[in-house]
mmCIF file of C-alpha atoms in Angstrom:
data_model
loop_
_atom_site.group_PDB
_atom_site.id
_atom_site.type_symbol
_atom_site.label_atom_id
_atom_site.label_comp_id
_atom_site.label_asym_id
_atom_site.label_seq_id
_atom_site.Cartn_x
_atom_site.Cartn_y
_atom_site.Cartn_z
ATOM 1 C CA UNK A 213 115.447 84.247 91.345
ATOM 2 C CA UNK A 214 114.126 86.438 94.398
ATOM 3 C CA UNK A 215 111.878 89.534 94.528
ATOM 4 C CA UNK A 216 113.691 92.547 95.928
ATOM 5 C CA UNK A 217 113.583 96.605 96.536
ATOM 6 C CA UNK A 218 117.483 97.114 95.658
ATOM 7 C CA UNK A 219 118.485 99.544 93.053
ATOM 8 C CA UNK A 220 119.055 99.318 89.366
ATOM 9 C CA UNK A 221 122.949 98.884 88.747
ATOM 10 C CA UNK A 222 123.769 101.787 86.621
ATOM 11 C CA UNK A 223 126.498 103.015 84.568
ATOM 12 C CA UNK A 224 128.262 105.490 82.106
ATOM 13 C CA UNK A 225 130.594 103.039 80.629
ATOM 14 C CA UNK A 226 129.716 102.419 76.985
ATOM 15 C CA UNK A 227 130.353 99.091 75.206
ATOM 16 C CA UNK A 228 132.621 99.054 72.287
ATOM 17 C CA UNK A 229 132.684 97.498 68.545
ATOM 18 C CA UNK A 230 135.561 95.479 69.755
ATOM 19 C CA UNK A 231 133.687 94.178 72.852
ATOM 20 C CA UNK A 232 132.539 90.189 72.438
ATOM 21 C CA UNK A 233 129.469 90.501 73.755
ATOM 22 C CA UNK A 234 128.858 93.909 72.298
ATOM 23 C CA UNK A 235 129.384 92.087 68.761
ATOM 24 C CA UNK A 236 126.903 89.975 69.977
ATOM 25 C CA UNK A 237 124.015 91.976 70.521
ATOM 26 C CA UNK A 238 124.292 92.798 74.178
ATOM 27 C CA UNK A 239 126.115 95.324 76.729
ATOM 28 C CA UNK A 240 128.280 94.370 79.734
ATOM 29 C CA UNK A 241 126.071 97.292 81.796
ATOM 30 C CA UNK A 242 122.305 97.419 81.743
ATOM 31 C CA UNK A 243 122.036 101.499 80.035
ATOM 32 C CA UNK A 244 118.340 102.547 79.727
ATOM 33 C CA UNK A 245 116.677 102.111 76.119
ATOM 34 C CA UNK A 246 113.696 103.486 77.438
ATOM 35 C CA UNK A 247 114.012 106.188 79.959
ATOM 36 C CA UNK A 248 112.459 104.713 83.315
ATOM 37 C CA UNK A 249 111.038 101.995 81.506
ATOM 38 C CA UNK A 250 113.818 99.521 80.186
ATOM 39 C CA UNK A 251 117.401 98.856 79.279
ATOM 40 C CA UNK A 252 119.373 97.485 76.072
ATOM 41 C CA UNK A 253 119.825 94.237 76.044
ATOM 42 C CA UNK A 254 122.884 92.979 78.187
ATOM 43 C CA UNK A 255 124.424 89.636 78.882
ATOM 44 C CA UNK A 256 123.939 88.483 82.497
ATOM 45 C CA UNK A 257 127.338 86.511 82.808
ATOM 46 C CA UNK A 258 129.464 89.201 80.813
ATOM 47 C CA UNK A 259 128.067 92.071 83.421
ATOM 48 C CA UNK A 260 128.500 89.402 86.631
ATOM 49 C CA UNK A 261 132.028 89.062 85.313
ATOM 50 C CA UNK A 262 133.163 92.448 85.011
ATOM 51 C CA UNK A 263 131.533 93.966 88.620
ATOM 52 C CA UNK A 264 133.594 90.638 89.764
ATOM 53 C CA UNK A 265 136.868 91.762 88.378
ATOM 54 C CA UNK A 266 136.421 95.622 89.771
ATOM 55 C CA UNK A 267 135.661 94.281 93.330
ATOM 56 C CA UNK A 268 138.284 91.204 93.791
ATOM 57 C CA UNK A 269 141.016 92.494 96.458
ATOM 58 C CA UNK A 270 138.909 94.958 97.608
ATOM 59 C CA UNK A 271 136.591 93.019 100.501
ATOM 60 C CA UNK A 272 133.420 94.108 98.823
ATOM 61 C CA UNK A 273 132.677 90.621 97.471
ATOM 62 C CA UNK A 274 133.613 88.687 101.140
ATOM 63 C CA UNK A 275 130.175 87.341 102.310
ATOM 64 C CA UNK A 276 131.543 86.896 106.070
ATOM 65 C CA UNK A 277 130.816 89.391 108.904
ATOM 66 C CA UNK A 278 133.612 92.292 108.772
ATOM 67 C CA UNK A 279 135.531 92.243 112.185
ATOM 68 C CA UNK A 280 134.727 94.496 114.367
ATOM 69 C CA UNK A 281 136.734 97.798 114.497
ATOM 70 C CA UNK A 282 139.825 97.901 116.616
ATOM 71 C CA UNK A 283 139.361 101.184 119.125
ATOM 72 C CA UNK A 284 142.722 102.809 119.517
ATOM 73 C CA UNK A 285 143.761 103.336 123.433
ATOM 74 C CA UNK A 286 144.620 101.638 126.471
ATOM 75 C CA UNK A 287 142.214 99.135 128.161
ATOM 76 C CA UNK A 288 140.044 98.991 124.931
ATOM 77 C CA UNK A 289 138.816 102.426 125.819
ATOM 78 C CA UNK A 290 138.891 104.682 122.766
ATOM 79 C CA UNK A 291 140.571 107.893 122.054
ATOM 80 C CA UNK A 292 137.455 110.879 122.360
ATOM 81 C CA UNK A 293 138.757 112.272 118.925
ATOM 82 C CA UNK A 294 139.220 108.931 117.227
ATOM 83 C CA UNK A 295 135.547 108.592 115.621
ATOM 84 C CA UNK A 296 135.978 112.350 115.135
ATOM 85 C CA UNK A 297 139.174 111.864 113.329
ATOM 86 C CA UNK A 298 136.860 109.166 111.230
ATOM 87 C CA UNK A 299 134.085 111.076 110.477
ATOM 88 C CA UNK A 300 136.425 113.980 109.061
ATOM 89 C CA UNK A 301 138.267 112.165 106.943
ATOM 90 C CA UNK A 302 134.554 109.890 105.265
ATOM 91 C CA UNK A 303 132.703 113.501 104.858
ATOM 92 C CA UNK A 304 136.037 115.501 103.724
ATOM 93 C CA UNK A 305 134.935 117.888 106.098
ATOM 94 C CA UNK A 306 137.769 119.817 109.440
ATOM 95 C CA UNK A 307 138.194 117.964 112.533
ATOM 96 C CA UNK A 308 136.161 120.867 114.007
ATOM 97 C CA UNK A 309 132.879 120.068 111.727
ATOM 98 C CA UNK A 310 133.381 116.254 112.496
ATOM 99 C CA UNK A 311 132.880 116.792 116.394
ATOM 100 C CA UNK A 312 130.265 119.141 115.916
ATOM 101 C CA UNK A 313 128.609 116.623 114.128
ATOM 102 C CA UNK A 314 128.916 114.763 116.599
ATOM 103 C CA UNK A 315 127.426 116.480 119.140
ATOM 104 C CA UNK A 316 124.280 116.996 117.490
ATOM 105 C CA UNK A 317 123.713 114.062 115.697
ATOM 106 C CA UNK A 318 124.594 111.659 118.363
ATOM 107 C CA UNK A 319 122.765 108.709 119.629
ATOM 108 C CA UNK A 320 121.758 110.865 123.046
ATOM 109 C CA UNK A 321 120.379 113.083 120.628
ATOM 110 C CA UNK A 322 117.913 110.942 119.014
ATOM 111 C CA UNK A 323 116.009 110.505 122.390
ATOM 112 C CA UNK A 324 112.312 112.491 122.348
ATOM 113 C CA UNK A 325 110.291 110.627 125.235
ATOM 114 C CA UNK A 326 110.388 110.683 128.557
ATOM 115 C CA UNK A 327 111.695 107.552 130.698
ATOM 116 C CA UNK A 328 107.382 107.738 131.722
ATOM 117 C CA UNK A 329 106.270 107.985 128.520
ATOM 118 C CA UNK A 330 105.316 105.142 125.936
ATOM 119 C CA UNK A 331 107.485 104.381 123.183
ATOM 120 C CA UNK A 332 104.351 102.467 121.264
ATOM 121 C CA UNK A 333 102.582 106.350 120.999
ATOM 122 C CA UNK A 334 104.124 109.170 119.024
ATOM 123 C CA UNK A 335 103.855 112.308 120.710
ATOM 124 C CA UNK A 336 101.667 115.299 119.135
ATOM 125 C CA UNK A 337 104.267 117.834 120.070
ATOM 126 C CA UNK A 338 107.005 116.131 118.336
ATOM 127 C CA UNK A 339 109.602 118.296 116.544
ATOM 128 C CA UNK A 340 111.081 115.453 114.917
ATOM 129 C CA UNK A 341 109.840 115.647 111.100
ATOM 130 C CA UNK A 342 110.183 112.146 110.209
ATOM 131 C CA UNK A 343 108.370 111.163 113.098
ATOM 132 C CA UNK A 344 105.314 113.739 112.767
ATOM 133 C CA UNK A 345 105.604 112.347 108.913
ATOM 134 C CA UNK A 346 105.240 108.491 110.116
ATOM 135 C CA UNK A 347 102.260 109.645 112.916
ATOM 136 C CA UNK A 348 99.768 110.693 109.730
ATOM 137 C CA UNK A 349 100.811 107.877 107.576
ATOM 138 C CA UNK A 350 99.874 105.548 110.912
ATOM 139 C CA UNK A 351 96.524 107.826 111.203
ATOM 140 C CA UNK A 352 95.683 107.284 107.813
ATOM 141 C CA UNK A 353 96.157 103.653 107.446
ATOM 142 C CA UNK A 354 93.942 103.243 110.588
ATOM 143 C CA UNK A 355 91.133 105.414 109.164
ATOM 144 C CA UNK A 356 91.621 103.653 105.536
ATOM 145 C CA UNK A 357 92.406 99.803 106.298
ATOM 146 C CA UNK A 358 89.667 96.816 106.076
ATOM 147 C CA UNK A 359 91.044 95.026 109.383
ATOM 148 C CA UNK A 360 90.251 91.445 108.530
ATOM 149 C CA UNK A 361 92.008 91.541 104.938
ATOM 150 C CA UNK A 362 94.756 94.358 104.878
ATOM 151 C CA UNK A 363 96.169 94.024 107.469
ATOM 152 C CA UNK A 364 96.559 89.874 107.201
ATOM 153 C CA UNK A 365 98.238 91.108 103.463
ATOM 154 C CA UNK A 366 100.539 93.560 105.239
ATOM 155 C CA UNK A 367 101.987 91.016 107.742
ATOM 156 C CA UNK A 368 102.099 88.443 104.992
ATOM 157 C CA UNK A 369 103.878 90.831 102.579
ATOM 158 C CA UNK A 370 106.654 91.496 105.617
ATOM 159 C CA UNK A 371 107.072 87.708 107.293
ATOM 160 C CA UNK A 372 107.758 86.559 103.090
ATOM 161 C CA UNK A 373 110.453 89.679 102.628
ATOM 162 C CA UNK A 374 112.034 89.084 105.740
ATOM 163 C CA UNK A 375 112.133 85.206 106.864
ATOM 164 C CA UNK A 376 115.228 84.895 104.959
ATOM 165 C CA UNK A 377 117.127 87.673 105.332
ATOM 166 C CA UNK A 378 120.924 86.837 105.896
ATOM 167 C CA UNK A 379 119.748 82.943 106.426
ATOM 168 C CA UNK A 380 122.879 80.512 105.958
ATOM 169 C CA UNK A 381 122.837 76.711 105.066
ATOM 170 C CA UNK A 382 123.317 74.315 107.617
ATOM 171 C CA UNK A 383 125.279 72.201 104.929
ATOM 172 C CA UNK A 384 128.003 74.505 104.172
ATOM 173 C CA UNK A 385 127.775 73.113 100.416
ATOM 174 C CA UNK A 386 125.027 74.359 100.224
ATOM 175 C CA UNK A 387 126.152 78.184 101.031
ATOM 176 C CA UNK A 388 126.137 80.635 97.840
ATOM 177 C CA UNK A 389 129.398 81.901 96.749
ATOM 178 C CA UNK A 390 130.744 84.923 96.292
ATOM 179 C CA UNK A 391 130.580 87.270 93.605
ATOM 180 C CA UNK A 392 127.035 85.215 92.711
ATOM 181 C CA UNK A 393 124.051 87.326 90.960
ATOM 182 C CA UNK A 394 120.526 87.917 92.438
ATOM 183 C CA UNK A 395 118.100 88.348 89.685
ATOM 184 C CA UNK A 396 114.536 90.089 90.570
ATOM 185 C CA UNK A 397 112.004 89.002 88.528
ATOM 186 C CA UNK A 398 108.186 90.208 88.471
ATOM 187 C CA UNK A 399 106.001 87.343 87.115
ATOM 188 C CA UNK A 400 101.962 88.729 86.511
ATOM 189 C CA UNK A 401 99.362 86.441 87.141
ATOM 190 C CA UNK A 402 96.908 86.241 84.211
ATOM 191 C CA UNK A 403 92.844 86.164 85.085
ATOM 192 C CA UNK A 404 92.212 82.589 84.585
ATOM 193 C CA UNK A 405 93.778 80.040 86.469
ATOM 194 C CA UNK A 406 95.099 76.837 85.442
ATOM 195 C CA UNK A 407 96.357 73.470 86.818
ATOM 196 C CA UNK A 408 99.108 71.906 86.370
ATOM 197 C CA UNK A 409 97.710 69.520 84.344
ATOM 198 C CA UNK A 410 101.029 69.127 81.140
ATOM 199 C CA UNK A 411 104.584 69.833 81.649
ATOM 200 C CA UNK A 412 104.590 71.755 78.413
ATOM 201 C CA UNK A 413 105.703 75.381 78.970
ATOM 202 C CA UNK A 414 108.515 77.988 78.021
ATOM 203 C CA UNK A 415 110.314 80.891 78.617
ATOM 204 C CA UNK A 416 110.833 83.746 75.754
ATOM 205 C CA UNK A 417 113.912 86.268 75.927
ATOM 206 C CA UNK A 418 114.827 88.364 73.190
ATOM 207 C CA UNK A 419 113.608 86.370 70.528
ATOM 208 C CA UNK A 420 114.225 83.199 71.420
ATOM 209 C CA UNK A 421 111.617 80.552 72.772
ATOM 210 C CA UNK A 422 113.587 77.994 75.751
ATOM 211 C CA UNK A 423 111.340 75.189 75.875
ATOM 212 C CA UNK A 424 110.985 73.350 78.949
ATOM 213 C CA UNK A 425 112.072 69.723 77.124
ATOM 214 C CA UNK A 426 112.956 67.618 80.069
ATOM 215 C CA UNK A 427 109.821 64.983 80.105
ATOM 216 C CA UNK A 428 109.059 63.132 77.250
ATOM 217 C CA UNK A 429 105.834 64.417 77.251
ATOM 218 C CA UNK A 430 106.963 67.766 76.760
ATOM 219 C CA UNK A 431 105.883 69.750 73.472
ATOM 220 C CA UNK A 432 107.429 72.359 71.636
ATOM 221 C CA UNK A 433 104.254 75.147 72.316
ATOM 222 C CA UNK A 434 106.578 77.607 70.806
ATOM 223 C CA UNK A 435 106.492 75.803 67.601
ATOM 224 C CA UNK A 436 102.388 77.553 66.001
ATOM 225 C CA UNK A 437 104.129 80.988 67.066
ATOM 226 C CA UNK A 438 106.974 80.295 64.584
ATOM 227 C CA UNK A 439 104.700 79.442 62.201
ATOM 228 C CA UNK A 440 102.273 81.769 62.483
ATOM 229 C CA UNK A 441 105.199 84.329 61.726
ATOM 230 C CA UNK A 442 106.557 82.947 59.236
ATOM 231 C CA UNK A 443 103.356 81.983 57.213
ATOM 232 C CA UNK A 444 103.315 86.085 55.992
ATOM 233 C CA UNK A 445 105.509 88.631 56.038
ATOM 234 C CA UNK A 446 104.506 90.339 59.558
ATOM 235 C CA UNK A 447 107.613 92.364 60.099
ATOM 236 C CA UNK A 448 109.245 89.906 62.504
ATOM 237 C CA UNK A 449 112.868 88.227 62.610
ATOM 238 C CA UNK A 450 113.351 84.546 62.780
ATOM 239 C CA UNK A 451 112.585 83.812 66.235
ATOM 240 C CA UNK A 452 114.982 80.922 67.529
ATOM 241 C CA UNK A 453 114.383 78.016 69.732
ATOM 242 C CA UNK A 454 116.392 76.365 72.221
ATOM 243 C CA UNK A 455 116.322 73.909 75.242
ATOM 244 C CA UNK A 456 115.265 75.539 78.786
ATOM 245 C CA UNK A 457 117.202 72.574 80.507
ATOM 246 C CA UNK A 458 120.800 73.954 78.764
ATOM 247 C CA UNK A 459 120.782 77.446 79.744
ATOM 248 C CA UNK A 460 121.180 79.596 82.711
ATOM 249 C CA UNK A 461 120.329 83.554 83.422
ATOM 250 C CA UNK A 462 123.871 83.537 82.871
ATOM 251 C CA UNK A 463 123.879 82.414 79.265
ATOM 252 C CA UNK A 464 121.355 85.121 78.522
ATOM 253 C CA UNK A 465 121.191 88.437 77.219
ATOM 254 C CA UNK A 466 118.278 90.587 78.706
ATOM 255 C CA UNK A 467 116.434 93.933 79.560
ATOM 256 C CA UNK A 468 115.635 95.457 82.590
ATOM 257 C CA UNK A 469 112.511 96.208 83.061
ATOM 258 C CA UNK A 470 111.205 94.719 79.735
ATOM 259 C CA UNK A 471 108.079 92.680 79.837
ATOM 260 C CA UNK A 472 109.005 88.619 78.727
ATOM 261 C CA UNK A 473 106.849 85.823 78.743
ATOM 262 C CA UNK A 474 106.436 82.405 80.109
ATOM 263 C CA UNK A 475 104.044 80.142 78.902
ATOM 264 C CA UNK A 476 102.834 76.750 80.471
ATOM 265 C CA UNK A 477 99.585 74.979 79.793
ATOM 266 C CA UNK A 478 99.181 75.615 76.379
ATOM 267 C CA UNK A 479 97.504 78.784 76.527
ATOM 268 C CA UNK A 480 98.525 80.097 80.495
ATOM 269 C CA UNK A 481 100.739 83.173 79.890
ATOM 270 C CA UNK A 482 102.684 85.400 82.874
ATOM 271 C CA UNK A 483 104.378 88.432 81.618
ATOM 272 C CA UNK A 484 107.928 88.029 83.276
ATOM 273 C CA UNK A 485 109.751 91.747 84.117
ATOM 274 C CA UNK A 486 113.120 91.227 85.585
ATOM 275 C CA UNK A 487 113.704 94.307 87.675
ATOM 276 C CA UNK A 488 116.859 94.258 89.321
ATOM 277 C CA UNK A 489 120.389 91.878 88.967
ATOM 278 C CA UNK A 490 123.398 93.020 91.583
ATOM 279 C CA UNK A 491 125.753 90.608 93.177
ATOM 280 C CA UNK A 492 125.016 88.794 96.191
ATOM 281 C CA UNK A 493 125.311 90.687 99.696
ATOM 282 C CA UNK A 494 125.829 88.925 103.219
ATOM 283 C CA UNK A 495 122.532 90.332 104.504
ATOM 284 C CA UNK A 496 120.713 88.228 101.765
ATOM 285 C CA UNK A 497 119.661 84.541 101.663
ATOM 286 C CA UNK A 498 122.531 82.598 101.442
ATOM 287 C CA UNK A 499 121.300 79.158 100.902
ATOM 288 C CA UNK A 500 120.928 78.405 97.960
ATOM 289 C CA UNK A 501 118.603 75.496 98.053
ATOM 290 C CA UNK A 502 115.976 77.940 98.857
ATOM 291 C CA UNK A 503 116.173 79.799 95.530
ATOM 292 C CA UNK A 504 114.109 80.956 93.792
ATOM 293 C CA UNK A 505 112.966 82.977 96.977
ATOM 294 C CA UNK A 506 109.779 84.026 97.039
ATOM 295 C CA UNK A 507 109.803 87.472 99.008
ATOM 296 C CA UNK A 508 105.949 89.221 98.142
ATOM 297 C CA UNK A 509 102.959 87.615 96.578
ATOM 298 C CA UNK A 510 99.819 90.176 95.362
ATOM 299 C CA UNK A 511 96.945 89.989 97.641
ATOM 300 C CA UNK A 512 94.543 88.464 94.527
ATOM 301 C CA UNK A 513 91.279 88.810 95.408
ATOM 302 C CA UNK A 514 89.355 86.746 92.388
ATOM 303 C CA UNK A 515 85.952 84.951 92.282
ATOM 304 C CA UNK A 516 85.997 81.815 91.133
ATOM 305 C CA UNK A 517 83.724 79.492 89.497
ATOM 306 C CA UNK A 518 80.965 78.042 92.068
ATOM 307 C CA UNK A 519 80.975 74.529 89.547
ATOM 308 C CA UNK A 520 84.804 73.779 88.949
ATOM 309 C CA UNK A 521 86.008 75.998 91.583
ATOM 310 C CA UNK A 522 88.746 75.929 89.290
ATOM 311 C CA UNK A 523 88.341 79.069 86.795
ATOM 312 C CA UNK A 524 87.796 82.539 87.037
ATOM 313 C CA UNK A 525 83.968 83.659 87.114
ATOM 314 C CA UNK A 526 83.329 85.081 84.091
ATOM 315 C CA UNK A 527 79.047 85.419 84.102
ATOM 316 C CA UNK A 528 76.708 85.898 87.149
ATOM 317 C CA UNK A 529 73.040 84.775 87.642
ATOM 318 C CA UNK A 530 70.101 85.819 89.353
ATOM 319 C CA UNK A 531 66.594 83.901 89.666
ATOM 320 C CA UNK A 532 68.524 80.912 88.280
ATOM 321 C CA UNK A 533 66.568 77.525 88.567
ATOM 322 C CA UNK A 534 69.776 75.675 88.248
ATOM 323 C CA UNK A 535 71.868 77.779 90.498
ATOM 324 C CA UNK A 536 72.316 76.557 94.613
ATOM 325 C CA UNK A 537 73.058 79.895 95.550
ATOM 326 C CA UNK A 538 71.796 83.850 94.093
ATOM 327 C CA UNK A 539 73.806 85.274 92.566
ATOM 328 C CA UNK A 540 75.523 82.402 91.627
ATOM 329 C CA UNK A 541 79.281 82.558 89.583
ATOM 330 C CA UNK A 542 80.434 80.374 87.034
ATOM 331 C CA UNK A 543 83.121 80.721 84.289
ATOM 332 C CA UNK A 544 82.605 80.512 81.151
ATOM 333 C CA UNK A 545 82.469 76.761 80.112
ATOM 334 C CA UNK A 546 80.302 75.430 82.732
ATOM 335 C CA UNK A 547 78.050 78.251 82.429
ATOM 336 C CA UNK A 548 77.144 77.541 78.477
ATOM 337 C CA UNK A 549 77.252 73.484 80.010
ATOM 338 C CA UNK A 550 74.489 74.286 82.316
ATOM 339 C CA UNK A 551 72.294 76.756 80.632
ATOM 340 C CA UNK A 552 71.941 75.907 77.129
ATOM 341 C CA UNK A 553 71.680 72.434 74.954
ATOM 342 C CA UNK A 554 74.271 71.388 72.491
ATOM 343 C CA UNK A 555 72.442 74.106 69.746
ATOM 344 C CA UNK A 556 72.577 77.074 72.126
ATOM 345 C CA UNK A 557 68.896 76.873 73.426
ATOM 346 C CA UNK A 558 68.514 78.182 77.007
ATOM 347 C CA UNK A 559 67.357 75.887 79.225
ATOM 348 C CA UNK A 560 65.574 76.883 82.267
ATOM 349 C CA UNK A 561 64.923 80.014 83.863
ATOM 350 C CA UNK A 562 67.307 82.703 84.565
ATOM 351 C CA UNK A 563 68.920 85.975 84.342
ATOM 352 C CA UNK A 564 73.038 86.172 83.421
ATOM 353 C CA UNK A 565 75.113 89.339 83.151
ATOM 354 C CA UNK A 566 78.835 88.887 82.329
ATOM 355 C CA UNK A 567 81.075 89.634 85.356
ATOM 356 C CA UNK A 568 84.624 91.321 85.599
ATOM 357 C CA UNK A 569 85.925 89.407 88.789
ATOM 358 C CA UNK A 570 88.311 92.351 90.772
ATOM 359 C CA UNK A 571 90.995 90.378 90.084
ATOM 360 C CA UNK A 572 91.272 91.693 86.927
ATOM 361 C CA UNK A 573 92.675 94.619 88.481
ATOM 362 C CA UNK A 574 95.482 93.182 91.038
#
């Protein structure tokens, strides 16, 4: 599963009654439910399948380098109206509009400094609109930007997108075939962190819960939802349960764009969004031992506890006689530990205020 800024794979095709996986519940394409928001339910494998089947014979697929282009002439020196010929025939435009194109769109054309001039500095008299568009967004950031954080979470955010780009396995068994889907997932962090203390945990995907079941410590934490729906009539379906270790995205019908869940810890949930699926492209990461790819991680700027320095500070202290430091943070169990005796008398001296850590807001 990798993180990625392609495009939505979109559609007019409709599925039909006679369709298996339509009968099923799902779509071969991912058509918005929700305008902007989510899609119907599809199945992965049924919609990996079909984009397969349109592309095979027609090189889109191939994950090796094209060859490069052939130039007609003698020498290997190309005919002038050969790329003009080209461009004609791609745009549907005359021969005549093709070299005029050309000429002002050319590479020679693109130049704006001087051979004395510095290519690091954008000029102030530049007629280029894209460029005078990029010089305010570089003034702003410079008059907006903390130095010693944002710009340590800007490089970090580019090294993760990019240190994989179009990487290849050294163990060719290793390299990802073709035809191959990338999923994009989103997963939220929640406020309090956990350790990974139990191997407990599951995923949940149109109503059904895939338990993570390979330990034999594992437990079914899916199991007091279930029940909790089914003990009154709360308007739900029968949720179903499977094992995590016997399915794939491929076995799965999903949503883009709809908020899922994975749970791990007993009580630790991340809301899950997948965002994207396409097929695989030679410009992306194509070894597949290094799936799932991590490609950007949130800047999460959270306080946490000064005690356990495991949990998120939930209360904050001034004048504290048991405190090291003022203010001093703690979360919520070691601060009731600390301050107050097994019938909730305060102990000490000391003012607490509850605290909303910024994290919150990542």
């Amino acid at each position: 599963m990798a993180e990625s800024s392609q495009g939505v794979p979109t559609s007019s095709g409709v599925c039909s009654e006679q369709d298996p996986v339509a009968s099923s519940g799902g779509c071969n394409f991912p058509e918005y439910e929700m305008p902007e928001l989510n899609t119907r339910a599809f199945h992965v494998g049924a919609f990996g399948e079909l984009w397969r089947d349109r592309l095979r014979g027609q090189g889109d697929l191939s994950l090796k380098e094209p060859p490069a282009p052939e130039l007609p002439g003698q020498g290997g020196v190309a005919d002038p109206g050969w790329d003009d010929a080209a461009v004609a025939r791609d745009l549907g435009c005359d021969l005549e509009a093709a070299t005029e194109l050309r000429a002002v769109c050319g590479l020679d054309k693109l130049q704006c400094l001087d051979e004395d001039e510095d290519p690091e500095v954008i000029p102030q008299d530049t007629d280029l609109v894209t460029l005078g568009v990029r010089k305010k967004l570089l003034e702003h950031r410079e008059e907006t930007l903390t130095i010693d954080r944002a710009c340590r979470q800007e490089i970090l955010a580019y090294e993760m997108e990019s240190h994989a780009i179009g990487k290849k396995p050294e163990n060719p068994a290793d390299m990802i075939e073709e035809g191959e889907l990338i999923l994009s997932v989103n997963v939220l962090y929640p406020v309090i962190f956990h350790k990974d203390i139990y191997k407990s945990a599951f995923f949940y995907f149109e109503g059904t819960f895939y338990n993570d079941r390979r330990y034999p410590e594992c437990r079914d934490l899916s199991r007091t939802i279930i029940e909790w729906s089914e003990a009154h009539d709360r308007g739900y379906g029968k949720f179903k349960t499977a094992k995590m270790e016997d399915f794939t995205f491929n076995d799965l019908n999903i949503k883009l764009g709809f908020p899922y869940l994975y749970c791990h810890q007993g009580d630790c949930e991340h809301v899950v969004v997948i965002t994207d699926i396409r097929l695989v492209h030679r410009d992306d990461c194509l070894d597949r031992t290094l799936y799932p790819l991590l490609i950007k991680k949130h800047w999460l700027w959270t306080r946490k506890c000064f005690v356990c320095k495991m949990y998120t500070a939930r209360w904050v202290t001034n004048n504290d006689s048991f405190a090291p430091d003022d203010p001093c943070f703690f979360c919520d169990a070691c601060f009731r530990m600390l301050h107050y005796d097994s019938e909730g008398n305060k102990l000490g001296e000391f003012l607490a205020y509850p605290y909303v850590d910024p994290g919150t807001f990542n």
